[in-house]
Tab-separated table of C-alpha atoms in Angstrom:
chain	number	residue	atom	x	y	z
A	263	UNK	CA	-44.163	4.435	-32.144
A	264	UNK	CA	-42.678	5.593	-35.536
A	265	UNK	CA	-40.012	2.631	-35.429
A	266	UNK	CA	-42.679	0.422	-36.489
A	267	UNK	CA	-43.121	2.143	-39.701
A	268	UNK	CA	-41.124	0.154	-42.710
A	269	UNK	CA	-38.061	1.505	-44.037
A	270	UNK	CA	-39.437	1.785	-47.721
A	271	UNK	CA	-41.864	4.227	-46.239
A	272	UNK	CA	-39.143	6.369	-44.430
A	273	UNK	CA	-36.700	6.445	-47.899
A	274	UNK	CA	-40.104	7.281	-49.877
A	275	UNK	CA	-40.804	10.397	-47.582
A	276	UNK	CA	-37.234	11.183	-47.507
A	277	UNK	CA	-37.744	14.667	-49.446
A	278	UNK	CA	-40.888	15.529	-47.136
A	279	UNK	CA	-38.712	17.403	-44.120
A	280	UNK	CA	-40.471	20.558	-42.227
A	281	UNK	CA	-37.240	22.252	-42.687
A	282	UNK	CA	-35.225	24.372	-40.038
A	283	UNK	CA	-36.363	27.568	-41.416
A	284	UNK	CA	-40.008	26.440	-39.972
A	285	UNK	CA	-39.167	26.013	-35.882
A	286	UNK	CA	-39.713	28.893	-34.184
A	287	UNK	CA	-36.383	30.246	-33.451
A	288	UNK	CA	-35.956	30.907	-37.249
A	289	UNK	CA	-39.474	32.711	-37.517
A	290	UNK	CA	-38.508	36.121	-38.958
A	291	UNK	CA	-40.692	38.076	-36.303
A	292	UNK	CA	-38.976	36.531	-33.375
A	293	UNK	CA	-35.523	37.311	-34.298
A	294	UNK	CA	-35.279	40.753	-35.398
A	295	UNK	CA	-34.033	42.465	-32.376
A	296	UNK	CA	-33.785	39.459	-29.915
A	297	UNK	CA	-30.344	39.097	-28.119
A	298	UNK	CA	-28.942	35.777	-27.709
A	299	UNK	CA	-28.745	33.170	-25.217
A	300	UNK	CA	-26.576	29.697	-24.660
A	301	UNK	CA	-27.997	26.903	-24.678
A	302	UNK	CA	-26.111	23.607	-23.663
A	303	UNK	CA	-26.515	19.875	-22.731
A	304	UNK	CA	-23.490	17.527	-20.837
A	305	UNK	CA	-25.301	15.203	-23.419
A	306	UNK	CA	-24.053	15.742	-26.425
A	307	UNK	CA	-23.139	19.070	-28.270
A	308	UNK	CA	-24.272	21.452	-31.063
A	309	UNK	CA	-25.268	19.441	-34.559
A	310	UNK	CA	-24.353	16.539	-32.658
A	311	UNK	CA	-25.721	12.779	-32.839
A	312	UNK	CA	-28.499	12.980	-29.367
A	313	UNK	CA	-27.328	9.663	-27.052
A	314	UNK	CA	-29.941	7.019	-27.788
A	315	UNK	CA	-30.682	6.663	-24.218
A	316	UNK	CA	-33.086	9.979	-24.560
A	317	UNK	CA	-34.466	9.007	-27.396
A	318	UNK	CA	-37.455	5.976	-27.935
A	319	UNK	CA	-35.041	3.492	-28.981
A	320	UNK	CA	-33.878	3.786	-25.407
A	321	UNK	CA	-35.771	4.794	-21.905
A	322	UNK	CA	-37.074	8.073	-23.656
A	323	UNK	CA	-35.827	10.169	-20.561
A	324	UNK	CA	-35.053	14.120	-21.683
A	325	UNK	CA	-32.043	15.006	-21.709
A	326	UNK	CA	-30.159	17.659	-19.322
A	327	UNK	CA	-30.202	21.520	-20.695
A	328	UNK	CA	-28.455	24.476	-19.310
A	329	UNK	CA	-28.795	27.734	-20.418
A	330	UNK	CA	-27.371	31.536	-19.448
A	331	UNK	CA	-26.782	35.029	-21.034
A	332	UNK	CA	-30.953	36.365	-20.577
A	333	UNK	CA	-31.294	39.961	-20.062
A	334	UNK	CA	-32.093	41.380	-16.940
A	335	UNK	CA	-36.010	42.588	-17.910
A	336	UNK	CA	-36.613	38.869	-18.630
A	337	UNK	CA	-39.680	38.101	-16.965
A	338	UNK	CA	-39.988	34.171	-17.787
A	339	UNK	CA	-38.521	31.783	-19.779
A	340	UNK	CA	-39.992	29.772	-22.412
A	341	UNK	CA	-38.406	25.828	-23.930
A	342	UNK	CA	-39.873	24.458	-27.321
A	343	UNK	CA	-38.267	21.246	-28.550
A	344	UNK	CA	-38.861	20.998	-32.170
A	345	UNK	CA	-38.362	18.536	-34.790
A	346	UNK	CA	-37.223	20.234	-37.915
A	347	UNK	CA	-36.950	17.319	-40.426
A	348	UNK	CA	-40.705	15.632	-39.654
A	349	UNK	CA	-42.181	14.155	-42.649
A	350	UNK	CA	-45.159	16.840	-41.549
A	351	UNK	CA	-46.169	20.648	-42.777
A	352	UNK	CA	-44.544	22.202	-39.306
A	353	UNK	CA	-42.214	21.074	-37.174
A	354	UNK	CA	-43.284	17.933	-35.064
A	355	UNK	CA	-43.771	19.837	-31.294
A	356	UNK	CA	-41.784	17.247	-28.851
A	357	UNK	CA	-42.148	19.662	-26.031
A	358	UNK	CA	-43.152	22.506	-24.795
A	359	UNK	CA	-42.464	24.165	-21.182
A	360	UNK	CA	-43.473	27.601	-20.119
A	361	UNK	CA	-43.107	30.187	-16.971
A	362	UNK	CA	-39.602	28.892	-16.173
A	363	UNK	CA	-38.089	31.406	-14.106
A	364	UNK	CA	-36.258	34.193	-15.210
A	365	UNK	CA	-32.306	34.413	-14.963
A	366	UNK	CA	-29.783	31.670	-15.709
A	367	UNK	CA	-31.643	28.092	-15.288
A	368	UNK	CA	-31.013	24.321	-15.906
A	369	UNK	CA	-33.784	21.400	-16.302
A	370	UNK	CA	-32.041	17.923	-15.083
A	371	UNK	CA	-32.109	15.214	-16.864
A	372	UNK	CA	-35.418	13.241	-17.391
A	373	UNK	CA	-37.294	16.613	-15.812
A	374	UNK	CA	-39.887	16.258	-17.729
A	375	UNK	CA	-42.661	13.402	-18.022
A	376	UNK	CA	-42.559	11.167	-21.189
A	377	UNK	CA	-46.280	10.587	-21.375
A	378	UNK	CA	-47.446	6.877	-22.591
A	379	UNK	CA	-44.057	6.567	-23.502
A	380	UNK	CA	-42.463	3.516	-21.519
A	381	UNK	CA	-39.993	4.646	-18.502
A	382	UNK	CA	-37.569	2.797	-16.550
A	383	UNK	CA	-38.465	4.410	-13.149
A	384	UNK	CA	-39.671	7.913	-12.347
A	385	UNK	CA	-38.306	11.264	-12.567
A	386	UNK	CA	-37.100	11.656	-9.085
A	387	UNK	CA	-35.031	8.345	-9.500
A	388	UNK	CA	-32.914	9.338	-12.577
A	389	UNK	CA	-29.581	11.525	-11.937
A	390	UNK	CA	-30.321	14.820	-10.654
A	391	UNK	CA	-34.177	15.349	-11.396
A	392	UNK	CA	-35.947	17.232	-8.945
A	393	UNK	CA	-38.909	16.812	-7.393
A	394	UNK	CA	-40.260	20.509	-9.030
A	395	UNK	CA	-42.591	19.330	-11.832
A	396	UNK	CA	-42.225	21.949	-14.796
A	397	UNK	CA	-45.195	22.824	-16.692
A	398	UNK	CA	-45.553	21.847	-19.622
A	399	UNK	CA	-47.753	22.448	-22.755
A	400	UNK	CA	-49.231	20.313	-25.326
A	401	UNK	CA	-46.643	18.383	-27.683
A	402	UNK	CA	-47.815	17.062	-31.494
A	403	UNK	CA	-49.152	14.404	-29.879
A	404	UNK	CA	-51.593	16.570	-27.619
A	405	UNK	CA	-49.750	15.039	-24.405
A	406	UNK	CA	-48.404	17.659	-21.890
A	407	UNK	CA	-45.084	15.600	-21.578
A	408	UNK	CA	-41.918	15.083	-23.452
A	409	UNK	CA	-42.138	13.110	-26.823
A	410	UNK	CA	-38.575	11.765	-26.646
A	411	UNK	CA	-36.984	11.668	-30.666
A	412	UNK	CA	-38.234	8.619	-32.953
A	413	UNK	CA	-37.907	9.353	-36.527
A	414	UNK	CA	-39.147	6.919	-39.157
A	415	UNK	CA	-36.510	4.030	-39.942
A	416	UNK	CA	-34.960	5.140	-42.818
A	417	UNK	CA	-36.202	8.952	-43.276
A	418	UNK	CA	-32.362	10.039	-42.760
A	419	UNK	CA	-30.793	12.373	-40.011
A	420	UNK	CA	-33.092	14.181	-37.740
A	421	UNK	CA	-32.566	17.529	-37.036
A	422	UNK	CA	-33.942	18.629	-32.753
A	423	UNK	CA	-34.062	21.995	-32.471
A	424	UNK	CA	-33.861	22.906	-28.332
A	425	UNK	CA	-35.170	26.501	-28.499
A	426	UNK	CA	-34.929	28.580	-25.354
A	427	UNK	CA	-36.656	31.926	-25.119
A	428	UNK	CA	-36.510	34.509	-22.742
A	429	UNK	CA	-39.893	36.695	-21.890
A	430	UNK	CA	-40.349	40.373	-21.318
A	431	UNK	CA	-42.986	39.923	-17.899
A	432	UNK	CA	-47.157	39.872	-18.728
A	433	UNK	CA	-46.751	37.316	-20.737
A	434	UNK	CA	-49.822	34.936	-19.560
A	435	UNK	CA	-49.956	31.188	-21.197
A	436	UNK	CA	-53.335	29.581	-20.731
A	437	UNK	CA	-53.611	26.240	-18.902
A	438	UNK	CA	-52.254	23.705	-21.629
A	439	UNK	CA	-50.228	26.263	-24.228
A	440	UNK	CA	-49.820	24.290	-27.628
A	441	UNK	CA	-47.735	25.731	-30.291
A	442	UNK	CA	-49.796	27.947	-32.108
A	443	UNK	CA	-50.062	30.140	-28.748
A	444	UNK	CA	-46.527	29.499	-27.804
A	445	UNK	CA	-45.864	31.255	-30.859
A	446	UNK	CA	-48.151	34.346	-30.623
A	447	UNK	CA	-46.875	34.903	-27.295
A	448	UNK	CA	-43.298	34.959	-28.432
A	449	UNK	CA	-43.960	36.830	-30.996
A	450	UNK	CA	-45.057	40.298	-28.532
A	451	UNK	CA	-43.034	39.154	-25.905
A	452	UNK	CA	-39.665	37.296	-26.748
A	453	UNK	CA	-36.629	39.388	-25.805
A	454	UNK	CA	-33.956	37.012	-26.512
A	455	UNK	CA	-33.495	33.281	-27.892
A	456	UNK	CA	-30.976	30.481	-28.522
A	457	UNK	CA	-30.559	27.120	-29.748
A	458	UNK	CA	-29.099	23.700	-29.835
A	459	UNK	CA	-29.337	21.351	-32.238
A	460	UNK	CA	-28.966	17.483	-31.675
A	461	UNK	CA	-29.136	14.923	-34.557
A	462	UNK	CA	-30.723	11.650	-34.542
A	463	UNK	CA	-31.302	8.928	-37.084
A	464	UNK	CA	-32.732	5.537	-37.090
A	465	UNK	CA	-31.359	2.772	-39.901
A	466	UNK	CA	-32.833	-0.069	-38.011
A	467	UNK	CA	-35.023	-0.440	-35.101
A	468	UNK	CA	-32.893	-1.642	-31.576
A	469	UNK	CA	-34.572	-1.325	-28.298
A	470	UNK	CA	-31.478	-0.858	-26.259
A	471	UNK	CA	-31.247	-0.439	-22.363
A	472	UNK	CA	-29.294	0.921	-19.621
A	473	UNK	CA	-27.059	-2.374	-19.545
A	474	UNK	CA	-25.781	-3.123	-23.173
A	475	UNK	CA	-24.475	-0.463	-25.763
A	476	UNK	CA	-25.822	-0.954	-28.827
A	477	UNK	CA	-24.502	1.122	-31.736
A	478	UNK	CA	-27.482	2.568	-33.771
A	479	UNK	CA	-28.112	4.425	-37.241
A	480	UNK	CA	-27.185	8.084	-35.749
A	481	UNK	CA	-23.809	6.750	-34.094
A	482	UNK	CA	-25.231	7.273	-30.807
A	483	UNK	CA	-24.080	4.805	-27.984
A	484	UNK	CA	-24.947	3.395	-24.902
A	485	UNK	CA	-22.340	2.537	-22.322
């Protein structure tokens, strides 16, 4: 969607950024006292460039996430991807999935729906998704689905902020959960958090598939 915007209008909002200090990991009332947990993706790596293959200039699949280390009390787990460099007031929400279970977990890659984003086959076709749908909350967009990373062409390195928090039990999300109660609910209930950061950037706008690697603006690459 956003890699129809010009570049003159990405480099012109190139000072408008969220900023990390906004996505809820960094919120001062959820980490006082929270113990920490690993996150992890065989994707790519902390403050590294996201593969473009997860990301709209490819199929838009999620990517894989592990994650380990929650205390014993937790009584669900909670995933917020956030964009922390969004030409927007808060973070753009690019997903949001709640009542994971408690205790070590994983979500395969392309778990989670991409909405009216296009997909090269379902879920249960891609490597190692399950058949389990997650549930999932309302993204910026007001889609309960994954909103796959597609800065503005332009705008500079992207900063995606995969925030895992674990739950002391009662927590209770209402049907569709957007961010707003996401983040009241973490706030009397989060008992420990972590993060991963992955990096994106678009210079140019390449639609790139499965069967040619195309270099693109955040040195991802498709092989």
């Amino acid at each position: 969607m956003l890699e129809k915007l010009p570049d003159a209008l990405g480099h012109a909002l190139r000072n408008q950024r969220a900023g990390l200090d906004a996505i809820a990991f960094n919120r001062t009332d959820l980490r006082q006292g929270t113990a920490a947990i690993a996150v992890t993706s065989l994707a790519f790596v902390d403050h590294a460039p996201i593969p473009a293959l997860y990301t709209a200039d490819g199929d838009g699949r999620s990517p894989p996430l592990q994650w380990g280390g929650l205390p014993e009390e937790t009584g669900s787990v909670v995933l917020i991807v956030e964009d922390a460099d969004a030409p927007t007031p808060k973070p753009l929400v690019h997903a949001i999935v709640v009542d994971l279970p408690p205790g070590d977990g994983a979500m395969a890659e392309g778990a989670l729906s991409g909405g009216d984003h296009e997909e090269d086959g379902s879920s249960e076709e891609r490597d190692g998704a399950g058949t389990d749908e997650p549930r999932t909350g309302r993204n910026s967009y007001l889609q309960s689905a994954w909103l796959p990373p597609d800065p503005p062409p332009g705008h500079g390195v992207h900063r995606y902020a995969f925030q895992v928090f674990a739950l002391s039990p009662g927590a209770v999300f209402s049907e569709n959960p957007g961010r707003d109660e996401v983040l009241e609910l973490l706030g009397s209930h989060a008992i420990a958090s972590g993060l991963l950061i992955g990096t994106y950037e678009r210079d140019h706008t390449v639609k790139v598939d499965d069967a040619d690697a195309v270099p693109l603006g955040g040195g991802a690459q498709l092989a």
